[in-house]
Coordinates of N, CA and C in Angstrom, one line a residue:
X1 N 49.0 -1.9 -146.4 CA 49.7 -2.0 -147.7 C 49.1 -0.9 -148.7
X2 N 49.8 -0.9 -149.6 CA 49.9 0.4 -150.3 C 48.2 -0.2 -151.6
X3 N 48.0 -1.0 -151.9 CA 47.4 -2.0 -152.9 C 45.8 -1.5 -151.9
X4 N 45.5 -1.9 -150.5 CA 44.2 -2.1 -150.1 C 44.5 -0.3 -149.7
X5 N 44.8 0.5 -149.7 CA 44.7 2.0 -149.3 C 44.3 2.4 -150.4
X6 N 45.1 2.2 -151.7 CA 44.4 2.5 -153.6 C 43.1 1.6 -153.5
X7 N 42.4 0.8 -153.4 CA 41.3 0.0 -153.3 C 40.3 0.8 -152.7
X8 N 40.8 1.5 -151.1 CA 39.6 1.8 -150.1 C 39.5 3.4 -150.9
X9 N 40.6 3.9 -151.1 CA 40.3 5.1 -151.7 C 39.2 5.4 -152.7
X10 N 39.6 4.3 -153.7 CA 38.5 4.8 -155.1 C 37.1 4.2 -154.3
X11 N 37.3 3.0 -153.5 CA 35.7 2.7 -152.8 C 35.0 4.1 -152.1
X12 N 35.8 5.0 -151.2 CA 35.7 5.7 -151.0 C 35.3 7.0 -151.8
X13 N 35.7 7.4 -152.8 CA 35.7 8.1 -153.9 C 34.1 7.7 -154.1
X14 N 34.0 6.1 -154.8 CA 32.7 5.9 -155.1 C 31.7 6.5 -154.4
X15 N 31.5 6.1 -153.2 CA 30.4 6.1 -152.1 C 30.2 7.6 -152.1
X16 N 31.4 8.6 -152.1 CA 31.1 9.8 -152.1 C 30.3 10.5 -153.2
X17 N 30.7 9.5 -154.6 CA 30.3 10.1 -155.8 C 28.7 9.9 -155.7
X18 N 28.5 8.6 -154.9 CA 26.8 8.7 -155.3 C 26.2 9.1 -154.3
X19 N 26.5 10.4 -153.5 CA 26.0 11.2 -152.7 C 25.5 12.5 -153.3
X20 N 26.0 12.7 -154.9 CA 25.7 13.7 -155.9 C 24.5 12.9 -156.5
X21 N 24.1 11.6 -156.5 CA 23.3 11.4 -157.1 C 22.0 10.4 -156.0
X22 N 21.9 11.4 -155.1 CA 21.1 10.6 -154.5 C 21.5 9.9 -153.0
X23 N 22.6 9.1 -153.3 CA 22.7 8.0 -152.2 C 23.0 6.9 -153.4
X24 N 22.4 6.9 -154.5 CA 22.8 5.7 -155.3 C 24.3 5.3 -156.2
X25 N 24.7 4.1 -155.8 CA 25.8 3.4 -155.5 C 26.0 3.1 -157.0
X26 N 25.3 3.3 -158.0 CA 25.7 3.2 -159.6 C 25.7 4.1 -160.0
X27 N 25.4 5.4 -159.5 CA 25.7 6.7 -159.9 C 26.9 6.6 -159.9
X28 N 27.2 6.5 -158.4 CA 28.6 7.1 -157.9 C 29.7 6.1 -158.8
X29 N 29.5 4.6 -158.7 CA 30.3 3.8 -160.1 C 30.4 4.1 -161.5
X30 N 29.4 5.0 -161.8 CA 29.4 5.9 -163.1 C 30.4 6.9 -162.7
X31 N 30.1 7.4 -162.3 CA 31.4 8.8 -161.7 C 32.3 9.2 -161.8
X32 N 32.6 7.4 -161.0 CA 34.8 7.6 -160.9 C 34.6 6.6 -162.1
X33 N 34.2 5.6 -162.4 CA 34.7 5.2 -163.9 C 34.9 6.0 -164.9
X34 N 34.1 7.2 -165.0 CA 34.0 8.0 -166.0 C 35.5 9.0 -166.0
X35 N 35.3 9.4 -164.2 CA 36.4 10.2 -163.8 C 37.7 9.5 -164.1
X36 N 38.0 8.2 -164.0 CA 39.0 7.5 -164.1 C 39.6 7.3 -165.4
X37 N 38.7 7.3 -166.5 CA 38.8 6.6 -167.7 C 39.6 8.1 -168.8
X38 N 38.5 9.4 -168.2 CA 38.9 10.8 -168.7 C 40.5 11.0 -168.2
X39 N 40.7 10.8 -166.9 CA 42.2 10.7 -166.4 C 43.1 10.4 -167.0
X40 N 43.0 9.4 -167.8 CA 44.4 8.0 -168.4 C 43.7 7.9 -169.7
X41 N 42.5 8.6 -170.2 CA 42.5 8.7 -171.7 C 43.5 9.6 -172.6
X42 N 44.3 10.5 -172.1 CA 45.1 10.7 -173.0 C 46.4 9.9 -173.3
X43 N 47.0 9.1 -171.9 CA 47.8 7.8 -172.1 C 47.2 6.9 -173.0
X44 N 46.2 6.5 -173.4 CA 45.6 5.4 -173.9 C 45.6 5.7 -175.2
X45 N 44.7 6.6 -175.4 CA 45.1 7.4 -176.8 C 46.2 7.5 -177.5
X46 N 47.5 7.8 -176.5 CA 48.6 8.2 -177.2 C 49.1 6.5 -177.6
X47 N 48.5 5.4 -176.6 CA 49.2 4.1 -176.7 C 48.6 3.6 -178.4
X48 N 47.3 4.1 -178.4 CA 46.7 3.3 -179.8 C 47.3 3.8 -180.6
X49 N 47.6 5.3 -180.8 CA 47.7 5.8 -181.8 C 49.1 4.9 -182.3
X50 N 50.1 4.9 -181.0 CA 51.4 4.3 -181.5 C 51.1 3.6 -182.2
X51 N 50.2 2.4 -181.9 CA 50.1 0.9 -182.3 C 49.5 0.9 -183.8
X52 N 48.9 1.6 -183.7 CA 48.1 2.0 -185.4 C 49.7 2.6 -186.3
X53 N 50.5 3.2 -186.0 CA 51.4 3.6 -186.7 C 52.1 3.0 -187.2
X54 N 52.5 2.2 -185.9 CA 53.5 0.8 -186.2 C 53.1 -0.6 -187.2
X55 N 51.3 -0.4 -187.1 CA 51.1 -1.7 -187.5 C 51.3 -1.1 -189.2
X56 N 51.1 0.4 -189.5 CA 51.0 0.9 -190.8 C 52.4 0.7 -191.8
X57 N 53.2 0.8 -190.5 CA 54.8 0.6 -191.1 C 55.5 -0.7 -191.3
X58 N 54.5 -2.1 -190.1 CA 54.8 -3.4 -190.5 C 54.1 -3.8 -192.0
X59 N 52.7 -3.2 -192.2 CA 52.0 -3.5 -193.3 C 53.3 -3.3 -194.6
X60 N 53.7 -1.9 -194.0 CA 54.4 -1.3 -195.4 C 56.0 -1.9 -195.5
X61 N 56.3 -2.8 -194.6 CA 57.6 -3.3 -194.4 C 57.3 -4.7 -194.9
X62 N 56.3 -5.8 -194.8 CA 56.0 -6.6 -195.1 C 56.7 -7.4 -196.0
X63 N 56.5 -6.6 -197.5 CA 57.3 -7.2 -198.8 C 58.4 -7.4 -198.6
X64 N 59.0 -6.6 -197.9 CA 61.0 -6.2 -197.9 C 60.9 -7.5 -196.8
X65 N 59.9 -7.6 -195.8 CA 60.2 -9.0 -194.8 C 60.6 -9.9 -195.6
X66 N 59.5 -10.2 -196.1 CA 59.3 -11.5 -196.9 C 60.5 -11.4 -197.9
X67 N 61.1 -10.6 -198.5 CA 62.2 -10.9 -199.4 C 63.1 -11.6 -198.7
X68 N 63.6 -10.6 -197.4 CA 65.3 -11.4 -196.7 C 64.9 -12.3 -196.2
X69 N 63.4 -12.8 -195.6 CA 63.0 -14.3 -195.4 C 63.7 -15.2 -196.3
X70 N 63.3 -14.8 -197.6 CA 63.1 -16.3 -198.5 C 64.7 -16.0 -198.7
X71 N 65.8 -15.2 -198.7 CA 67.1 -14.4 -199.4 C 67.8 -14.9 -198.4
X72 N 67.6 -14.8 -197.2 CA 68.8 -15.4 -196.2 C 68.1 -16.9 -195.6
X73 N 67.1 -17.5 -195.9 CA 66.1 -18.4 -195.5 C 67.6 -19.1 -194.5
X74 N 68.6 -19.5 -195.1 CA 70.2 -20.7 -194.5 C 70.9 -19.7 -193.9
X75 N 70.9 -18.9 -193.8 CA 71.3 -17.5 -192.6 C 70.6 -17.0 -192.1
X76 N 70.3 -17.4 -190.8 CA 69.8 -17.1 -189.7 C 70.3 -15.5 -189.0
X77 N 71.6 -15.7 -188.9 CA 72.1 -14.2 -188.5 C 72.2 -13.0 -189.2
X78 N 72.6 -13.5 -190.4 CA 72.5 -12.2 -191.6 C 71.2 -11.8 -191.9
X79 N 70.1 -13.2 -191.4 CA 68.8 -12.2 -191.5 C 68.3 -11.4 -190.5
X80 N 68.6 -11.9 -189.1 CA 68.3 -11.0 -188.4 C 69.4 -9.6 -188.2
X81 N 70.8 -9.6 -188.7 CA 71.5 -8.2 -188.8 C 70.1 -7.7 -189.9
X82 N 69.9 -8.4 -191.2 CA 69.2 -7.2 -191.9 C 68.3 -7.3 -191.7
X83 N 67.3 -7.7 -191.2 CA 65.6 -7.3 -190.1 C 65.6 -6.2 -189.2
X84 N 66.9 -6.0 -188.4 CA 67.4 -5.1 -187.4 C 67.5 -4.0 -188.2
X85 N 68.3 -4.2 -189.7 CA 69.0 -2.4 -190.5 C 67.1 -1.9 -190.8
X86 N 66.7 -2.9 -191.2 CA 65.2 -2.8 -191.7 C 64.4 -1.9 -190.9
X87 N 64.4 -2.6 -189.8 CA 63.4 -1.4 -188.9 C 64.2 -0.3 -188.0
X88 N 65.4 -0.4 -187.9 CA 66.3 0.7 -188.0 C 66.2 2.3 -189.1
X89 N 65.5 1.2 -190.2 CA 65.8 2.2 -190.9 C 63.8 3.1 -191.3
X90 N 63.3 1.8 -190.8 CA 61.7 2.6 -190.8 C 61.6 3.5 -189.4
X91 N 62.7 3.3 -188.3 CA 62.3 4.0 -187.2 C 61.2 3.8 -186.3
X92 N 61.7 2.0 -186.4 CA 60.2 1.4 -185.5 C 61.4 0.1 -184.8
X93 N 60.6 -0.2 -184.0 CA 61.7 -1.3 -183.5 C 60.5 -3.3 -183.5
X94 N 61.5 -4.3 -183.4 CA 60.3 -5.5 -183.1 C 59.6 -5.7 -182.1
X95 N 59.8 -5.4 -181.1 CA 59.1 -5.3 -179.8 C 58.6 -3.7 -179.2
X96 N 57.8 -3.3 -179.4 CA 57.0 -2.8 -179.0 C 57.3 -2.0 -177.6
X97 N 58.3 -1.6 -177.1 CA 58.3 -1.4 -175.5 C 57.6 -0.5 -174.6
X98 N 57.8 0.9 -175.2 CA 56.8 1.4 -175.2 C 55.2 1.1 -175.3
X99 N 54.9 0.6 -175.9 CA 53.3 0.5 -175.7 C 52.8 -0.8 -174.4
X100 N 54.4 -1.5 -174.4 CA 54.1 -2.8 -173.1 C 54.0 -2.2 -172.2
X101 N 54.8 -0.8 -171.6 CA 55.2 -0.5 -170.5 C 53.5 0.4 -170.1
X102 N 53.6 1.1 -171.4 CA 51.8 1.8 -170.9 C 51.2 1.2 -170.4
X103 N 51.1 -0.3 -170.8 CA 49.8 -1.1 -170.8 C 49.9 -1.7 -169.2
X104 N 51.2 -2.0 -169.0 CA 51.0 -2.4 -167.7 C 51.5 -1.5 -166.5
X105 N 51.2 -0.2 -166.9 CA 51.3 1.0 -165.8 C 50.0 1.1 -165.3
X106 N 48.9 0.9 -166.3 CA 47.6 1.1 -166.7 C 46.8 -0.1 -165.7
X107 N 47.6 -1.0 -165.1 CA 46.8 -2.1 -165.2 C 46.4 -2.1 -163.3
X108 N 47.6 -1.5 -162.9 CA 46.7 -1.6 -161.6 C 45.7 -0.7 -161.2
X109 N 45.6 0.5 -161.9 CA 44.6 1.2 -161.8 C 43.4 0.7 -162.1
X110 N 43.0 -0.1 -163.4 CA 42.3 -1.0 -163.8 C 41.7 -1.9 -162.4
X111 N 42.5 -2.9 -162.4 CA 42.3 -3.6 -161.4 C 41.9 -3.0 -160.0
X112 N 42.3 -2.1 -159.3 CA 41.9 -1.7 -158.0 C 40.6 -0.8 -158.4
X113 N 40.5 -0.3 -159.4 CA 38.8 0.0 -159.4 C 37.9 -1.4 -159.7
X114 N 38.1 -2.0 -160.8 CA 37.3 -3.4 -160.7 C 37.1 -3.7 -159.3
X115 N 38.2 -3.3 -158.5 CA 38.0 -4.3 -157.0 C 36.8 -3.5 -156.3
X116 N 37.1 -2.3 -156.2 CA 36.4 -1.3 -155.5 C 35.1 -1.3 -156.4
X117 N 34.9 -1.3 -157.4 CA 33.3 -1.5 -157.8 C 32.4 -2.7 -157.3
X118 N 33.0 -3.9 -157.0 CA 33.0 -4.9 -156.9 C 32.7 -5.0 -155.5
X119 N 33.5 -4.1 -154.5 CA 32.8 -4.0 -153.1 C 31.8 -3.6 -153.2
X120 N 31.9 -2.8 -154.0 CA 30.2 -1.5 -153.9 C 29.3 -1.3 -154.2
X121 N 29.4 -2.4 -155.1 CA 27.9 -3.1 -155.6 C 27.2 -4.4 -154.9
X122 N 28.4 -4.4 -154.2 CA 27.3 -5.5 -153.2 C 26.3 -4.9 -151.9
X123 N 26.2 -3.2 -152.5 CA 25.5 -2.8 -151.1 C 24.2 -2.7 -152.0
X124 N 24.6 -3.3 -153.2 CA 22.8 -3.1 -154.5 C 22.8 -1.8 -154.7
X125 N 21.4 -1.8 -155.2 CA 20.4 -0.5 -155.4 C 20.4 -0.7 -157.2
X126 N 19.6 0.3 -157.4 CA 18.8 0.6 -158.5 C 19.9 1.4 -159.4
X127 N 19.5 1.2 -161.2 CA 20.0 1.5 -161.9 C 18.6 1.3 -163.1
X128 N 17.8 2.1 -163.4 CA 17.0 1.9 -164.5 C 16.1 1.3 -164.5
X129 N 16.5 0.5 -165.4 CA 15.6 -1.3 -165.4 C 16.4 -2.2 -164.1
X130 N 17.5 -2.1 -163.5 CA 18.1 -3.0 -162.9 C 17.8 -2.9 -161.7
X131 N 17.1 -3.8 -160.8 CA 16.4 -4.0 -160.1 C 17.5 -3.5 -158.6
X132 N 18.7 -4.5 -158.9 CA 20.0 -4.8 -157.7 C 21.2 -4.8 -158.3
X133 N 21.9 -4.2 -158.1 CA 23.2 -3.9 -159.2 C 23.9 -4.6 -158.4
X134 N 23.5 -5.0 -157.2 CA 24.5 -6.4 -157.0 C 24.4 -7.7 -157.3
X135 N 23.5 -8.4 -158.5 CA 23.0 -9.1 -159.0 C 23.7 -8.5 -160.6
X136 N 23.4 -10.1 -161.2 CA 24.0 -10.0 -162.8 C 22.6 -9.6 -163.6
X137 N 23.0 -8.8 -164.3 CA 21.7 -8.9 -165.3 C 21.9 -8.9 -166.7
X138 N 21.2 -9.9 -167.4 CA 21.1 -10.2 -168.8 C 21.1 -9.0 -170.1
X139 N 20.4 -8.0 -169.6 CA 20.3 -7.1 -171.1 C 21.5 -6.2 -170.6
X140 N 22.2 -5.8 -169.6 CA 23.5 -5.0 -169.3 C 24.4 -5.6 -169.7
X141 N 24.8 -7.2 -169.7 CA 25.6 -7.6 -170.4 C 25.2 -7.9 -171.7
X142 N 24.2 -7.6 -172.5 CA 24.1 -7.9 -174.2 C 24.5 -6.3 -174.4
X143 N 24.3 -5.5 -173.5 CA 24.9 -4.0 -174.1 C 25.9 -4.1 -174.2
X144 N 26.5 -4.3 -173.0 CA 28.3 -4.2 -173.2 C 28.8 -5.0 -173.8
X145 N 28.4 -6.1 -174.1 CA 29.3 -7.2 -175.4 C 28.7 -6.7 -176.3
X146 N 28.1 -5.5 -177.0 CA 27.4 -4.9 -178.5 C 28.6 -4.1 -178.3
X147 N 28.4 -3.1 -177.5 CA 29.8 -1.8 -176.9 C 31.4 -2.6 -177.4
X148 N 31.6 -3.4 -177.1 CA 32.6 -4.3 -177.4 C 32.9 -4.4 -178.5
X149 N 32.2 -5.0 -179.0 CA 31.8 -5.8 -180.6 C 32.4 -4.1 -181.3
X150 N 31.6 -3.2 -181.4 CA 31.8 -2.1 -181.8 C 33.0 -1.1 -181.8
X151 N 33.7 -1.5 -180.5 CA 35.2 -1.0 -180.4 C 36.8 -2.0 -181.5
X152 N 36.0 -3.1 -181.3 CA 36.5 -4.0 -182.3 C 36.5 -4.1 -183.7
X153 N 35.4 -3.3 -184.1 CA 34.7 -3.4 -185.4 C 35.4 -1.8 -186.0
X154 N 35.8 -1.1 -185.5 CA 36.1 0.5 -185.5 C 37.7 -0.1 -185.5
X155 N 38.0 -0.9 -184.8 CA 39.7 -0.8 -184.9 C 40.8 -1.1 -185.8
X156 N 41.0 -0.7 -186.7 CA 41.6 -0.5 -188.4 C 42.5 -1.5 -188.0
X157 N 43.1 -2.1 -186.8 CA 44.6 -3.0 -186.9 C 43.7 -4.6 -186.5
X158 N 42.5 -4.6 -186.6 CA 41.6 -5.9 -186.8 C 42.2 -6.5 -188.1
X159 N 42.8 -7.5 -188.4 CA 42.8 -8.7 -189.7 C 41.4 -8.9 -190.1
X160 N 41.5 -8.2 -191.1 CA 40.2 -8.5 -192.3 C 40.0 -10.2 -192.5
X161 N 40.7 -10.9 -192.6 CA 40.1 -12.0 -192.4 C 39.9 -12.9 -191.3
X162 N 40.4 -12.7 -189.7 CA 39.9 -13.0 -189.0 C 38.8 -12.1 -187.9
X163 N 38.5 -11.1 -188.8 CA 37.6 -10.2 -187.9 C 36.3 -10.8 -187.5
X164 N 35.4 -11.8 -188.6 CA 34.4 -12.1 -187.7 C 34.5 -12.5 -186.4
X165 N 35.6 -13.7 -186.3 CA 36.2 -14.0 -185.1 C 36.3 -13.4 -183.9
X166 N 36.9 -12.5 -184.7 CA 37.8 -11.4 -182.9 C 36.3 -10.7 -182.9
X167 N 35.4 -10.4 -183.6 CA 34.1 -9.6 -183.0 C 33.4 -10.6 -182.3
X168 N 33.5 -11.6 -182.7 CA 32.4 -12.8 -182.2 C 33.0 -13.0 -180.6
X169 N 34.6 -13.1 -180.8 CA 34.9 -13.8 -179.3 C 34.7 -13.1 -178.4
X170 N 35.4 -11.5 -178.4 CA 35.0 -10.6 -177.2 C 33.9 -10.5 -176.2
X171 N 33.1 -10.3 -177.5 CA 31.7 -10.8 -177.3 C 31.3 -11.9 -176.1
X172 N 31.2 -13.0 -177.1 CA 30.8 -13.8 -176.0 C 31.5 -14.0 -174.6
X173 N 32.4 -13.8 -174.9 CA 33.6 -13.8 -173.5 C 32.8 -12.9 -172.5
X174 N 32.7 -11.4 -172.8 CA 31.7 -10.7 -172.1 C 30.6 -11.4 -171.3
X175 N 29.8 -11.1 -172.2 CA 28.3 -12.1 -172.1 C 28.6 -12.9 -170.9
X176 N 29.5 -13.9 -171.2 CA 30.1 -15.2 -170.1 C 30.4 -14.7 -168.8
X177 N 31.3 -13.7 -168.6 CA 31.8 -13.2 -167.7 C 30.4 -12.5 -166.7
X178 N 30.4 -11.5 -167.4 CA 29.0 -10.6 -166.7 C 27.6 -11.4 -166.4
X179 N 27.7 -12.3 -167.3 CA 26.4 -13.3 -166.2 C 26.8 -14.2 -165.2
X180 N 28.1 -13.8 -164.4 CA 28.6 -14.0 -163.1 C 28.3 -13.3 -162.6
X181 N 28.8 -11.8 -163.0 CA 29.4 -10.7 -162.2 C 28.0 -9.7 -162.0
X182 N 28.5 -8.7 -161.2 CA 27.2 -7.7 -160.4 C 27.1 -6.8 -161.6
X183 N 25.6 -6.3 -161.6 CA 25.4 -5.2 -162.4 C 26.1 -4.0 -162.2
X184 N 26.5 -4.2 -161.2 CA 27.8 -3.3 -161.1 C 28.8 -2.8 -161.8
X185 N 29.7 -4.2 -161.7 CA 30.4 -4.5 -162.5 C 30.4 -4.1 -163.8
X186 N 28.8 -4.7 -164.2 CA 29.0 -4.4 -165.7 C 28.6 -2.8 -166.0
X187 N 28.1 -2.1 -165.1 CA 28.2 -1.0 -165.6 C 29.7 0.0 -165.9
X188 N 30.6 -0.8 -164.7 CA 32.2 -0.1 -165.2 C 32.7 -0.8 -166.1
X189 N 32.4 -2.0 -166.5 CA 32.6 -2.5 -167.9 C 32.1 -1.5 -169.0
X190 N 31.1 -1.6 -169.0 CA 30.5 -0.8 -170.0 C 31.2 0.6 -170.3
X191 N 31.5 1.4 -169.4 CA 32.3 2.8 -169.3 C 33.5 2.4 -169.7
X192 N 34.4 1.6 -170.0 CA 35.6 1.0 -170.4 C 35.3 0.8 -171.6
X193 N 34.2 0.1 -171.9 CA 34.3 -0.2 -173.3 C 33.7 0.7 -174.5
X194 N 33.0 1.5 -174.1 CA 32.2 3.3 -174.5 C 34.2 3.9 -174.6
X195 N 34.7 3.9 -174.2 CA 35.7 5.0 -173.7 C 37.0 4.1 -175.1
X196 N 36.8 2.5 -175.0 CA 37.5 2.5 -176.1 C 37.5 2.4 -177.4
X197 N 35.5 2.7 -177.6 CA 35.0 2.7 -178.9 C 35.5 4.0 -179.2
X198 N 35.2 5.0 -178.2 CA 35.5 6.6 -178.7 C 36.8 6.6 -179.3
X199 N 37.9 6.3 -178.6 CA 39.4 5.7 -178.8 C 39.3 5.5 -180.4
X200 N 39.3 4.0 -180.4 CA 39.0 3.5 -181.6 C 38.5 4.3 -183.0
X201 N 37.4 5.1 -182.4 CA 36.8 5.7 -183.7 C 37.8 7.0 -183.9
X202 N 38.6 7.5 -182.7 CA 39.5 8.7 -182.9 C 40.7 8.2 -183.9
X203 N 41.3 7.6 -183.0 CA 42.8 6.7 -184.4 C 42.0 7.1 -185.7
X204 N 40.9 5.8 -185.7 CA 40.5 5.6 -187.1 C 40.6 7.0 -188.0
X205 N 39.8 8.2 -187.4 CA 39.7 9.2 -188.5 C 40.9 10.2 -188.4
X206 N 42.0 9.9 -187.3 CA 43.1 10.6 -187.1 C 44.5 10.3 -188.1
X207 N 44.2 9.1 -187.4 CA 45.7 8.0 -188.2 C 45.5 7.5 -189.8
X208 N 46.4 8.0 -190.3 CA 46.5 7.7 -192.3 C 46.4 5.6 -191.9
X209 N 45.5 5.1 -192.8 CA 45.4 4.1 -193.5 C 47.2 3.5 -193.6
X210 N 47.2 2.2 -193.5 CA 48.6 1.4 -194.1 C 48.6 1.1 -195.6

């Protein structure tokens, strides 16, 4: 099948990559994550940027919502004809399709490297302080739920009033996750999440404020 031949490849890829560094098997997981992430960062990029645009033009559409809400509140269809002329006329649409379709073009690439890291770290070895990167370790995941926290904290379409929140949960969710998973693992975590702090901080100084 087409799914375990993309899987054996990037494993393959990997194993080759940490032959530049040694023989070591988190080199080589540094490598193609890095390699991977540089690949489909200008898709990604181009996906935020949309989303930052659109959320600038809901911000700025907001009031005119809220008018034909409370104006047609007993007309249901006349509000949605004029919700429709509305973002017709900002040159945005309510659903998003574009940015769904990125996101899940994106996803099996995602997933078949998770898989392939996930083989490859069960063969261990060394990374730093990390003893066996086939084993979970505690301070690799407080980095990457910080790395997190930070891409979160950088992302201008965060709600100001639920932001402690959304920084807090990622977070721990991390944390949770990676003291399962292989140091491995969390090192291509961590290259995902570096890759969408960068992201994040690019929109931010690229894209005009709502």
């Amino acid at each position: 099948m087409f799914w375990e031949w993309f899987v054996e490849t990037l494993r393959t890829a990997i194993f080759a990559s940490s032959q530049v560094c040694g023989g070591n098997i988190a080199g080589g997981i540094l490598i193609v994550s890095v390699c991977v992430r540089l690949a489909l960062f200008p898709l990604t990029l181009w996906l935020a940027k949309m989303s930052a645009r659109r959320q600038a033009v809901l911000t700025k559409m907001k009031p005119e919502l809220n008018r034909l809400r409370k104006r047609f509140q007993d007309r249901p269809e006349r509000l949605a004809e004029e919700t429709q002329r509305l973002f017709q006329r900002e040159g945005t649409s309510p659903l998003p399709l574009a940015g769904c379709l990125g996101g899940v073009a994106q996803m099996p690439v995602f997933l078949g490297l998770f898989s392939a890291v996930r083989k490859c770290a069960a063969f261990g070895g060394k990374f730093f302080w990390v003893q066996n990167i086939a084993k979970p370790d505690a301070i690799l995941a407080l980095l990457v739920a910080a790395t997190t926290c930070g891409a979160v904290a950088v992302t201008r379409t965060t709600p100001e009033q639920n932001k402690a929140l959304l920084l807090l949960l990622p977070a721990v969710m991390t944390v949770v996750a990676l003291w399962q998973l292989s140091a491995g693992v969390a090192l291509y975590w961590g290259v995902s999440s570096l890759f969408s702090l960068l992201q994040a901080t690019i929109v931010r100084r690229t894209e005009p404020a709502a």
